[in-house]
PDB file of C-alpha atoms in Angstrom:
ATOM      1  CA  MET A   1      -3.612  -3.993  28.455  1.00  0.00           C
ATOM      2  CA  GLY A   2      -4.239  -1.949  25.290  1.00  0.00           C
ATOM      3  CA  ASN A   3      -1.772  -4.118  23.337  1.00  0.00           C
ATOM      4  CA  PHE A   4      -3.900  -7.287  23.599  1.00  0.00           C
ATOM      5  CA  ASP A   5      -7.374  -5.835  22.949  1.00  0.00           C
ATOM      6  CA  PHE A   6      -7.636  -8.086  19.893  1.00  0.00           C
ATOM      7  CA  LEU A   7      -7.769 -11.141  22.191  1.00  0.00           C
ATOM      8  CA  ASP A   8     -10.925  -9.737  23.776  1.00  0.00           C
ATOM      9  CA  ASP A   9     -12.441  -9.449  20.285  1.00  0.00           C
ATOM     10  CA  VAL A  10     -11.624 -13.110  19.581  1.00  0.00           C
ATOM     11  CA  ARG A  11     -13.092 -14.197  22.944  1.00  0.00           C
ATOM     12  CA  ARG A  12     -16.329 -12.302  22.236  1.00  0.00           C
ATOM     13  CA  MET A  13     -16.854 -14.084  18.918  1.00  0.00           C
ATOM     14  CA  ASN A  14     -19.207 -17.037  18.985  1.00  0.00           C
ATOM     15  CA  LYS A  15     -18.223 -20.261  17.211  1.00  0.00           C
ATOM     16  CA  ARG A  16     -20.100 -19.335  14.055  1.00  0.00           C
ATOM     17  CA  GLN A  17     -18.349 -15.944  13.750  1.00  0.00           C
ATOM     18  CA  LEU A  18     -14.932 -17.515  14.354  1.00  0.00           C
ATOM     19  CA  PHE A  19     -15.646 -20.224  11.762  1.00  0.00           C
ATOM     20  CA  TYR A  20     -16.747 -17.513   9.305  1.00  0.00           C
ATOM     21  CA  GLN A  21     -13.509 -15.568   9.862  1.00  0.00           C
ATOM     22  CA  VAL A  22     -11.356 -18.692   9.382  1.00  0.00           C
ATOM     23  CA  LEU A  23     -13.332 -19.539   6.235  1.00  0.00           C
ATOM     24  CA  ASN A  24     -12.860 -15.973   4.990  1.00  0.00           C
ATOM     25  CA  PHE A  25      -9.105 -16.270   5.557  1.00  0.00           C
ATOM     26  CA  GLY A  26      -9.080 -19.554   3.624  1.00  0.00           C
ATOM     27  CA  MET A  27     -10.923 -17.921   0.733  1.00  0.00           C
ATOM     28  CA  ILE A  28      -8.364 -15.117   0.583  1.00  0.00           C
ATOM     29  CA  VAL A  29      -5.483 -17.595   0.455  1.00  0.00           C
ATOM     30  CA  SER A  30      -7.167 -19.801  -2.166  1.00  0.00           C
ATOM     31  CA  SER A  31      -8.048 -16.734  -4.286  1.00  0.00           C
ATOM     32  CA  ALA A  32      -4.412 -15.650  -4.278  1.00  0.00           C
ATOM     33  CA  LEU A  33      -3.346 -19.137  -5.384  1.00  0.00           C
ATOM     34  CA  MET A  34      -5.933 -19.178  -8.183  1.00  0.00           C
ATOM     35  CA  ILE A  35      -4.756 -15.769  -9.422  1.00  0.00           C
ATOM     36  CA  TRP A  36      -1.146 -17.029  -9.403  1.00  0.00           C
ATOM     37  CA  LYS A  37      -2.073 -20.174 -11.371  1.00  0.00           C
ATOM     38  CA  GLY A  38      -4.089 -18.052 -13.811  1.00  0.00           C
ATOM     39  CA  LEU A  39      -1.089 -15.780 -14.385  1.00  0.00           C
ATOM     40  CA  MET A  40       1.060 -18.865 -15.007  1.00  0.00           C
ATOM     41  CA  VAL A  41      -1.306 -19.986 -17.766  1.00  0.00           C
ATOM     42  CA  VAL A  42      -1.667 -16.541 -19.391  1.00  0.00           C
ATOM     43  CA  THR A  43       2.080 -15.761 -19.360  1.00  0.00           C
ATOM     44  CA  SER A  44       3.308 -19.332 -20.082  1.00  0.00           C
ATOM     45  CA  SER A  45       5.796 -18.854 -17.255  1.00  0.00           C
ATOM     46  CA  GLU A  46       6.290 -20.982 -14.153  1.00  0.00           C
ATOM     47  CA  SER A  47       6.955 -17.759 -12.276  1.00  0.00           C
ATOM     48  CA  PRO A  48       5.116 -14.789 -13.848  1.00  0.00           C
ATOM     49  CA  ILE A  49       6.329 -12.328 -11.197  1.00  0.00           C
ATOM     50  CA  VAL A  50       9.855 -12.244  -9.721  1.00  0.00           C
ATOM     51  CA  VAL A  51      11.840  -9.924  -7.479  1.00  0.00           C
ATOM     52  CA  VAL A  52      15.327  -8.725  -8.421  1.00  0.00           C
ATOM     53  CA  LEU A  53      17.549  -9.960  -5.574  1.00  0.00           C
ATOM     54  CA  SER A  54      20.904  -8.381  -6.423  1.00  0.00           C
ATOM     55  CA  GLY A  55      22.421  -5.273  -7.985  1.00  0.00           C
ATOM     56  CA  SER A  56      23.852  -7.116 -11.005  1.00  0.00           C
ATOM     57  CA  MET A  57      21.329  -5.518 -13.399  1.00  0.00           C
ATOM     58  CA  GLU A  58      21.754  -1.908 -12.284  1.00  0.00           C
ATOM     59  CA  PRO A  59      20.995   0.633 -13.672  1.00  0.00           C
ATOM     60  CA  ALA A  60      18.213  -1.190 -15.604  1.00  0.00           C
ATOM     61  CA  PHE A  61      16.772  -2.893 -12.500  1.00  0.00           C
ATOM     62  CA  HIS A  62      17.579  -2.378  -8.844  1.00  0.00           C
ATOM     63  CA  ARG A  63      17.437  -4.750  -5.902  1.00  0.00           C
ATOM     64  CA  GLY A  64      13.791  -5.078  -4.883  1.00  0.00           C
ATOM     65  CA  ASP A  65      12.239  -4.274  -8.275  1.00  0.00           C
ATOM     66  CA  LEU A  66       9.250  -6.454  -9.152  1.00  0.00           C
ATOM     67  CA  LEU A  67       9.420  -7.907 -12.696  1.00  0.00           C
ATOM     68  CA  PHE A  68       6.519  -9.147 -14.807  1.00  0.00           C
ATOM     69  CA  LEU A  69       7.485 -12.043 -17.076  1.00  0.00           C
ATOM     70  CA  THR A  70       6.166 -13.867 -20.109  1.00  0.00           C
ATOM     71  CA  ASN A  71       7.584 -17.015 -21.664  1.00  0.00           C
ATOM     72  CA  HIS A  72       5.723 -17.629 -24.909  1.00  0.00           C
ATOM     73  CA  GLN A  73       7.669 -20.244 -26.887  1.00  0.00           C
ATOM     74  CA  SER A  74       6.738 -18.623 -30.227  1.00  0.00           C
ATOM     75  CA  ASP A  75       8.644 -15.398 -29.400  1.00  0.00           C
ATOM     76  CA  PRO A  76      12.307 -15.689 -30.389  1.00  0.00           C
ATOM     77  CA  ILE A  77      14.972 -14.715 -27.860  1.00  0.00           C
ATOM     78  CA  ARG A  78      16.985 -11.694 -28.999  1.00  0.00           C
ATOM     79  CA  VAL A  79      20.318 -10.142 -28.059  1.00  0.00           C
ATOM     80  CA  GLY A  80      19.753  -7.332 -25.557  1.00  0.00           C
ATOM     81  CA  GLU A  81      16.605  -8.879 -24.109  1.00  0.00           C
ATOM     82  CA  ILE A  82      16.393  -9.383 -20.335  1.00  0.00           C
ATOM     83  CA  VAL A  83      15.688 -12.989 -19.399  1.00  0.00           C
ATOM     84  CA  VAL A  84      15.139 -14.807 -16.132  1.00  0.00           C
ATOM     85  CA  PHE A  85      16.737 -18.246 -16.125  1.00  0.00           C
ATOM     86  CA  LYS A  86      17.405 -21.163 -13.821  1.00  0.00           C
ATOM     87  CA  ILE A  87      20.657 -23.037 -13.566  1.00  0.00           C
ATOM     88  CA  GLU A  88      20.746 -26.744 -12.762  1.00  0.00           C
ATOM     89  CA  GLY A  89      21.558 -27.148  -9.078  1.00  0.00           C
ATOM     90  CA  ARG A  90      20.494 -23.598  -8.162  1.00  0.00           C
ATOM     91  CA  GLU A  91      17.123 -22.877  -6.632  1.00  0.00           C
ATOM     92  CA  ILE A  92      16.901 -19.125  -7.230  1.00  0.00           C
ATOM     93  CA  PRO A  93      16.474 -17.813 -10.801  1.00  0.00           C
ATOM     94  CA  ILE A  94      18.837 -15.174 -12.219  1.00  0.00           C
ATOM     95  CA  VAL A  95      17.814 -11.970 -14.047  1.00  0.00           C
ATOM     96  CA  HIS A  96      20.359 -10.992 -16.744  1.00  0.00           C
ATOM     97  CA  ARG A  97      20.588  -9.665 -20.298  1.00  0.00           C
ATOM     98  CA  VAL A  98      21.240 -11.799 -23.415  1.00  0.00           C
ATOM     99  CA  LEU A  99      24.745 -10.946 -24.588  1.00  0.00           C
ATOM    100  CA  ARG A 100      25.276 -13.349 -27.504  1.00  0.00           C
ATOM    101  CA  LEU A 101      23.080 -15.653 -29.541  1.00  0.00           C
ATOM    102  CA  HIS A 102      24.187 -18.814 -31.339  1.00  0.00           C
ATOM    103  CA  GLU A 103      21.809 -20.548 -33.742  1.00  0.00           C
ATOM    104  CA  LYS A 104      22.569 -24.092 -34.861  1.00  0.00           C
ATOM    105  CA  GLU A 105      21.722 -25.560 -38.270  1.00  0.00           C
ATOM    106  CA  ASP A 106      18.819 -27.537 -36.758  1.00  0.00           C
ATOM    107  CA  GLY A 107      17.205 -24.294 -35.545  1.00  0.00           C
ATOM    108  CA  LYS A 108      18.088 -24.693 -31.862  1.00  0.00           C
ATOM    109  CA  ILE A 109      19.225 -21.522 -30.170  1.00  0.00           C
ATOM    110  CA  LYS A 110      21.841 -21.194 -27.465  1.00  0.00           C
ATOM    111  CA  PHE A 111      22.686 -17.916 -25.797  1.00  0.00           C
ATOM    112  CA  LEU A 112      25.062 -16.281 -23.347  1.00  0.00           C
ATOM    113  CA  THR A 113      23.971 -13.828 -20.637  1.00  0.00           C
ATOM    114  CA  LYS A 114      25.580 -11.131 -18.502  1.00  0.00           C
ATOM    115  CA  GLY A 115      24.440  -8.779 -15.765  1.00  0.00           C
ATOM    116  CA  ASP A 116      24.616  -5.126 -16.836  1.00  0.00           C
ATOM    117  CA  ASN A 117      26.605  -4.277 -13.698  1.00  0.00           C
ATOM    118  CA  ASN A 118      28.972  -7.280 -14.008  1.00  0.00           C
ATOM    119  CA  SER A 119      32.354  -7.111 -15.709  1.00  0.00           C
ATOM    120  CA  VAL A 120      32.247 -10.656 -17.186  1.00  0.00           C
ATOM    121  CA  ASP A 121      29.648 -12.915 -18.758  1.00  0.00           C
ATOM    122  CA  ASP A 122      27.705 -15.532 -16.778  1.00  0.00           C
ATOM    123  CA  ARG A 123      29.662 -18.662 -17.720  1.00  0.00           C
ATOM    124  CA  GLY A 124      31.016 -18.743 -14.168  1.00  0.00           C
ATOM    125  CA  LEU A 125      27.421 -18.986 -12.871  1.00  0.00           C
ATOM    126  CA  TYR A 126      26.325 -21.768 -15.211  1.00  0.00           C
ATOM    127  CA  ALA A 127      26.445 -25.448 -14.259  1.00  0.00           C
ATOM    128  CA  PRO A 128      29.887 -27.093 -14.540  1.00  0.00           C
ATOM    129  CA  GLY A 129      30.681 -27.724 -18.202  1.00  0.00           C
ATOM    130  CA  GLN A 130      27.808 -25.517 -19.422  1.00  0.00           C
ATOM    131  CA  LEU A 131      28.917 -22.699 -21.739  1.00  0.00           C
ATOM    132  CA  TRP A 132      25.546 -21.607 -23.149  1.00  0.00           C
ATOM    133  CA  LEU A 133      21.930 -21.430 -21.991  1.00  0.00           C
ATOM    134  CA  GLU A 134      19.116 -23.079 -23.913  1.00  0.00           C
ATOM    135  CA  ARG A 135      15.437 -22.249 -24.237  1.00  0.00           C
ATOM    136  CA  LYS A 136      14.575 -24.836 -21.568  1.00  0.00           C
ATOM    137  CA  ASP A 137      16.573 -22.827 -18.988  1.00  0.00           C
ATOM    138  CA  VAL A 138      14.416 -19.703 -19.429  1.00  0.00           C
ATOM    139  CA  VAL A 139      11.756 -18.996 -16.791  1.00  0.00           C
ATOM    140  CA  GLY A 140      10.574 -15.865 -18.571  1.00  0.00           C
ATOM    141  CA  ARG A 141      11.434 -12.571 -20.203  1.00  0.00           C
ATOM    142  CA  ALA A 142      10.983  -9.214 -18.515  1.00  0.00           C
ATOM    143  CA  ARG A 143       8.004  -7.314 -19.951  1.00  0.00           C
ATOM    144  CA  GLY A 144       7.533  -4.689 -17.251  1.00  0.00           C
ATOM    145  CA  PHE A 145       8.505  -3.771 -13.709  1.00  0.00           C
ATOM    146  CA  VAL A 146       7.466  -1.855 -10.616  1.00  0.00           C
ATOM    147  CA  PRO A 147      10.415  -0.275  -8.778  1.00  0.00           C
ATOM    148  CA  TYR A 148      11.261  -1.407  -5.226  1.00  0.00           C
ATOM    149  CA  VAL A 149       7.890  -3.090  -4.502  1.00  0.00           C
ATOM    150  CA  GLY A 150       9.635  -6.422  -3.929  1.00  0.00           C
ATOM    151  CA  ILE A 151      11.821  -5.090  -1.114  1.00  0.00           C
ATOM    152  CA  VAL A 152       9.302  -6.538   1.375  1.00  0.00           C
ATOM    153  CA  THR A 153      10.026 -10.004  -0.042  1.00  0.00           C
ATOM    154  CA  ILE A 154      13.761  -9.452   0.369  1.00  0.00           C
ATOM    155  CA  LEU A 155      13.277  -8.287   3.967  1.00  0.00           C
ATOM    156  CA  MET A 156      11.161 -11.338   4.757  1.00  0.00           C
ATOM    157  CA  ASN A 157      13.832 -13.670   3.327  1.00  0.00           C
ATOM    158  CA  ASP A 158      16.737 -11.870   5.001  1.00  0.00           C
ATOM    159  CA  TYR A 159      14.967 -11.572   8.368  1.00  0.00           C
ATOM    160  CA  PRO A 160      12.752 -14.644   9.019  1.00  0.00           C
ATOM    161  CA  LYS A 161      11.390 -13.163  12.271  1.00  0.00           C
ATOM    162  CA  PHE A 162      10.070 -10.203  10.270  1.00  0.00           C
ATOM    163  CA  LYS A 163       8.298 -12.645   7.926  1.00  0.00           C
ATOM    164  CA  TYR A 164       6.553 -14.419  10.807  1.00  0.00           C
ATOM    165  CA  LEU A 165       5.599 -11.096  12.372  1.00  0.00           C
ATOM    166  CA  VAL A 166       4.017  -9.877   9.125  1.00  0.00           C
ATOM    167  CA  LEU A 167       2.168 -13.170   8.593  1.00  0.00           C
ATOM    168  CA  LEU A 168       0.952 -13.189  12.188  1.00  0.00           C
ATOM    169  CA  GLY A 169      -0.265  -9.599  11.857  1.00  0.00           C
ATOM    170  CA  LEU A 170      -2.117 -10.345   8.611  1.00  0.00           C
ATOM    171  CA  GLY A 171      -3.679 -13.492  10.057  1.00  0.00           C
ATOM    172  CA  LEU A 172      -4.868 -11.661  13.167  1.00  0.00           C
ATOM    173  CA  PHE A 173      -6.246  -8.818  11.078  1.00  0.00           C
ATOM    174  CA  VAL A 174      -8.321 -11.213   8.974  1.00  0.00           C
ATOM    175  CA  LEU A 175      -9.593 -13.103  12.025  1.00  0.00           C
ATOM    176  CA  ILE A 176     -10.523  -9.980  13.985  1.00  0.00           C
ATOM    177  CA  HIS A 177     -11.822  -7.783  11.184  1.00  0.00           C
ATOM    178  CA  ARG A 178     -15.560  -8.480  11.187  1.00  0.00           C
ATOM    179  CA  GLU A 179     -16.662  -6.828   7.940  1.00  0.00           C
TER     180      GLU A 179
END
């Protein structure tokens, strides 16, 4: 019976305490969303924090590294810089290094990327007929990272049951924790 002691705690709560715990949980979730939106505004990036999902950028970044991005339009893109970009028709952004830069007469910049651990450039990953990336494709540029912190995200995507178990555990903790 020791495994389900938390159910006794929930049963002992009166309606006001249970409502308070649910409200507390809602405040935690809404606070996290507000922080995320605030980071989007400060960094000018639709995704200010991303997780490296593959080994294509090793040894610079490893699978599971957490990257912090900015995407200020006034900063020019440079060769050697690590960018995160989205390809039309692909949902998941890609983290690779700028290999070549091509500036047109009208000032528009196009660039080519490549993963440090890949033998060829990324033209095979781009949309059909696309040979270069443009500024509009960039989600952000890597400004810092924390090694392996994002591995939990990878585990939750690779093993959906693990994700639901973690979310269930966190939800129960918030509901039961009375302080």
